[in-house]
Amino acid sequence: VSHVPSWQDQAACRFADPALFHGPDEEDERSRIRRERNAKAICAGCPVRAECLALADNRRDAHGIWGGLNEDERRKRTRNLQRAARLQVAA
Ligand code: SF4
């Protein structure tokens, strides 16, 4: 079977420690902020950020940092996109 190239092959995090993107269940706030800052710095230079975010949007079990955003930030982004879509329909 030949290797099918996918956007994941270009992910800036492909050689990074996954623990940077998904913290432990018990994590204090300061550690989380520091860890997320380091993960987001990798995402900032990632050429497939949009694809990564889209995949997270389609997965209910997407925990941690995806596309440079943590869970709360992705939830907020989805809400804002939905609100913007509703406003467009109403206009
Ligand atoms: S956006 Fe971040 S988490 Fe997503 S593939 Fe790129 S580096 Fe990895």
PDB file of C-alpha atoms and ligand atoms in Angstrom:
ATOM      1  CA  VAL A   1       0.000   0.000   0.000  1.00  0.00           C
ATOM      2  CA  SER A   2       1.515   3.297  -1.019  1.00  0.00           C
ATOM      3  CA  HIS A   3       1.488   6.162   1.383  1.00  0.00           C
ATOM      4  CA  VAL A   4      -1.253   8.631   0.580  1.00  0.00           C
ATOM      5  CA  PRO A   5      -0.074  12.128   1.415  1.00  0.00           C
ATOM      6  CA  SER A   6      -2.484  14.082   3.541  1.00  0.00           C
ATOM      7  CA  TRP A   7      -2.483  17.482   5.173  1.00  0.00           C
ATOM      8  CA  GLN A   8      -1.346  15.840   8.419  1.00  0.00           C
ATOM      9  CA  ASP A   9       2.025  15.246   6.766  1.00  0.00           C
ATOM     10  CA  GLN A  10       2.514  19.014   6.758  1.00  0.00           C
ATOM     11  CA  ALA A  11       1.408  19.537  10.355  1.00  0.00           C
ATOM     12  CA  ALA A  12       3.899  21.659  12.270  1.00  0.00           C
ATOM     13  CA  CYS A  13       3.239  19.467  15.324  1.00  0.00           C
ATOM     14  CA  ARG A  14       4.021  16.146  13.681  1.00  0.00           C
ATOM     15  CA  PHE A  15       7.250  15.725  15.641  1.00  0.00           C
ATOM     16  CA  ALA A  16       6.121  17.599  18.746  1.00  0.00           C
ATOM     17  CA  ASP A  17       5.187  15.995  22.042  1.00  0.00           C
ATOM     18  CA  PRO A  18       1.409  15.295  21.949  1.00  0.00           C
ATOM     19  CA  ALA A  19       1.277  16.033  25.682  1.00  0.00           C
ATOM     20  CA  LEU A  20       1.818  19.667  24.770  1.00  0.00           C
ATOM     21  CA  PHE A  21      -1.526  19.739  22.955  1.00  0.00           C
ATOM     22  CA  HIS A  22      -3.570  17.615  25.354  1.00  0.00           C
ATOM     23  CA  GLY A  23      -2.998  18.255  29.024  1.00  0.00           C
ATOM     24  CA  PRO A  24      -3.598  15.785  31.843  1.00  0.00           C
ATOM     25  CA  ASP A  25      -7.068  15.635  33.468  1.00  0.00           C
ATOM     26  CA  GLU A  26      -5.722  17.220  36.620  1.00  0.00           C
ATOM     27  CA  GLU A  27      -3.810  20.277  35.511  1.00  0.00           C
ATOM     28  CA  ASP A  28      -3.427  23.486  37.386  1.00  0.00           C
ATOM     29  CA  GLU A  29      -4.265  26.732  35.651  1.00  0.00           C
ATOM     30  CA  ARG A  30      -0.692  28.028  35.444  1.00  0.00           C
ATOM     31  CA  SER A  31       0.594  24.815  33.878  1.00  0.00           C
ATOM     32  CA  ARG A  32      -2.283  24.781  31.412  1.00  0.00           C
ATOM     33  CA  ILE A  33      -1.622  28.366  30.327  1.00  0.00           C
ATOM     34  CA  ARG A  34       2.097  27.690  29.903  1.00  0.00           C
ATOM     35  CA  ARG A  35       1.491  24.431  28.014  1.00  0.00           C
ATOM     36  CA  GLU A  36      -1.119  25.992  25.739  1.00  0.00           C
ATOM     37  CA  ARG A  37       1.146  28.950  24.999  1.00  0.00           C
ATOM     38  CA  ASN A  38       3.871  26.578  23.808  1.00  0.00           C
ATOM     39  CA  ALA A  39       1.428  24.524  21.732  1.00  0.00           C
ATOM     40  CA  LYS A  40      -0.103  27.643  20.180  1.00  0.00           C
ATOM     41  CA  ALA A  41       3.374  28.878  19.220  1.00  0.00           C
ATOM     42  CA  ILE A  42       3.770  25.718  17.124  1.00  0.00           C
ATOM     43  CA  CYS A  43       0.282  26.136  15.605  1.00  0.00           C
ATOM     44  CA  ALA A  44       1.077  29.747  14.721  1.00  0.00           C
ATOM     45  CA  GLY A  45       3.555  28.571  12.093  1.00  0.00           C
ATOM     46  CA  CYS A  46       1.478  25.634  10.873  1.00  0.00           C
ATOM     47  CA  PRO A  47       0.504  25.617   7.183  1.00  0.00           C
ATOM     48  CA  VAL A  48      -2.546  23.393   7.757  1.00  0.00           C
ATOM     49  CA  ARG A  49      -4.215  25.254  10.570  1.00  0.00           C
ATOM     50  CA  ALA A  50      -7.528  25.660   8.710  1.00  0.00           C
ATOM     51  CA  GLU A  51      -7.726  21.932   7.944  1.00  0.00           C
ATOM     52  CA  CYS A  52      -6.913  21.117  11.562  1.00  0.00           C
ATOM     53  CA  LEU A  53      -9.652  23.432  12.874  1.00  0.00           C
ATOM     54  CA  ALA A  54     -12.178  22.004  10.419  1.00  0.00           C
ATOM     55  CA  LEU A  55     -11.396  18.486  11.587  1.00  0.00           C
ATOM     56  CA  ALA A  56     -11.831  19.509  15.223  1.00  0.00           C
ATOM     57  CA  ASP A  57     -15.189  21.099  14.349  1.00  0.00           C
ATOM     58  CA  ASN A  58     -16.337  17.742  12.999  1.00  0.00           C
ATOM     59  CA  ARG A  59     -15.239  15.779  16.027  1.00  0.00           C
ATOM     60  CA  ARG A  60     -17.136  15.897  19.280  1.00  0.00           C
ATOM     61  CA  ASP A  61     -14.209  14.281  21.052  1.00  0.00           C
ATOM     62  CA  ALA A  62     -11.649  16.889  19.997  1.00  0.00           C
ATOM     63  CA  HIS A  63      -9.920  17.801  23.238  1.00  0.00           C
ATOM     64  CA  GLY A  64      -6.990  20.120  23.711  1.00  0.00           C
ATOM     65  CA  ILE A  65      -5.409  22.456  21.193  1.00  0.00           C
ATOM     66  CA  TRP A  66      -6.496  22.174  17.568  1.00  0.00           C
ATOM     67  CA  GLY A  67      -5.764  24.824  14.977  1.00  0.00           C
ATOM     68  CA  GLY A  68      -4.180  27.036  17.596  1.00  0.00           C
ATOM     69  CA  LEU A  69      -7.305  27.157  19.778  1.00  0.00           C
ATOM     70  CA  ASN A  70      -8.214  25.399  23.000  1.00  0.00           C
ATOM     71  CA  GLU A  71     -11.655  23.891  23.644  1.00  0.00           C
ATOM     72  CA  ASP A  72     -13.199  27.057  25.061  1.00  0.00           C
ATOM     73  CA  GLU A  73     -11.851  29.163  22.217  1.00  0.00           C
ATOM     74  CA  ARG A  74     -13.139  26.714  19.620  1.00  0.00           C
ATOM     75  CA  ARG A  75     -16.578  26.662  21.261  1.00  0.00           C
ATOM     76  CA  LYS A  76     -16.661  30.465  21.242  1.00  0.00           C
ATOM     77  CA  ARG A  77     -15.559  30.553  17.622  1.00  0.00           C
ATOM     78  CA  THR A  78     -18.323  28.124  16.628  1.00  0.00           C
ATOM     79  CA  ARG A  79     -20.916  30.217  18.484  1.00  0.00           C
ATOM     80  CA  ASN A  80     -19.711  33.379  16.737  1.00  0.00           C
ATOM     81  CA  LEU A  81     -19.792  31.706  13.332  1.00  0.00           C
ATOM     82  CA  GLN A  82     -23.321  30.444  13.989  1.00  0.00           C
ATOM     83  CA  ARG A  83     -24.421  33.896  15.138  1.00  0.00           C
ATOM     84  CA  ALA A  84     -22.895  35.495  12.040  1.00  0.00           C
ATOM     85  CA  ALA A  85     -24.656  32.940   9.824  1.00  0.00           C
ATOM     86  CA  ARG A  86     -27.995  33.679  11.525  1.00  0.00           C
ATOM     87  CA  LEU A  87     -27.511  37.418  11.039  1.00  0.00           C
ATOM     88  CA  GLN A  88     -26.802  36.860   7.360  1.00  0.00           C
ATOM     89  CA  VAL A  89     -29.997  34.823   6.961  1.00  0.00           C
ATOM     90  CA  ALA A  90     -31.983  37.516   8.767  1.00  0.00           C
ATOM     91  CA  ALA A  91     -30.532  40.345   6.634  1.00  0.00           C
TER      92      ALA A  91
HETATM   93  S1  SF4 B   1      -2.716  23.710  13.736  1.00  0.00           S
HETATM   94 FE1  SF4 B   1      -1.540  23.068  15.517  1.00  0.00          FE
HETATM   95  S2  SF4 B   1      -2.494  21.175  16.254  1.00  0.00           S
HETATM   96 FE2  SF4 B   1      -3.216  21.561  14.164  1.00  0.00          FE
HETATM   97  S3  SF4 B   1      -1.856  20.414  12.834  1.00  0.00           S
HETATM   98 FE3  SF4 B   1      -1.034  22.466  12.982  1.00  0.00          FE
HETATM   99  S4  SF4 B   1       0.419  22.442  14.657  1.00  0.00           S
HETATM  100 FE4  SF4 B   1      -0.836  20.605  14.836  1.00  0.00          FE
END
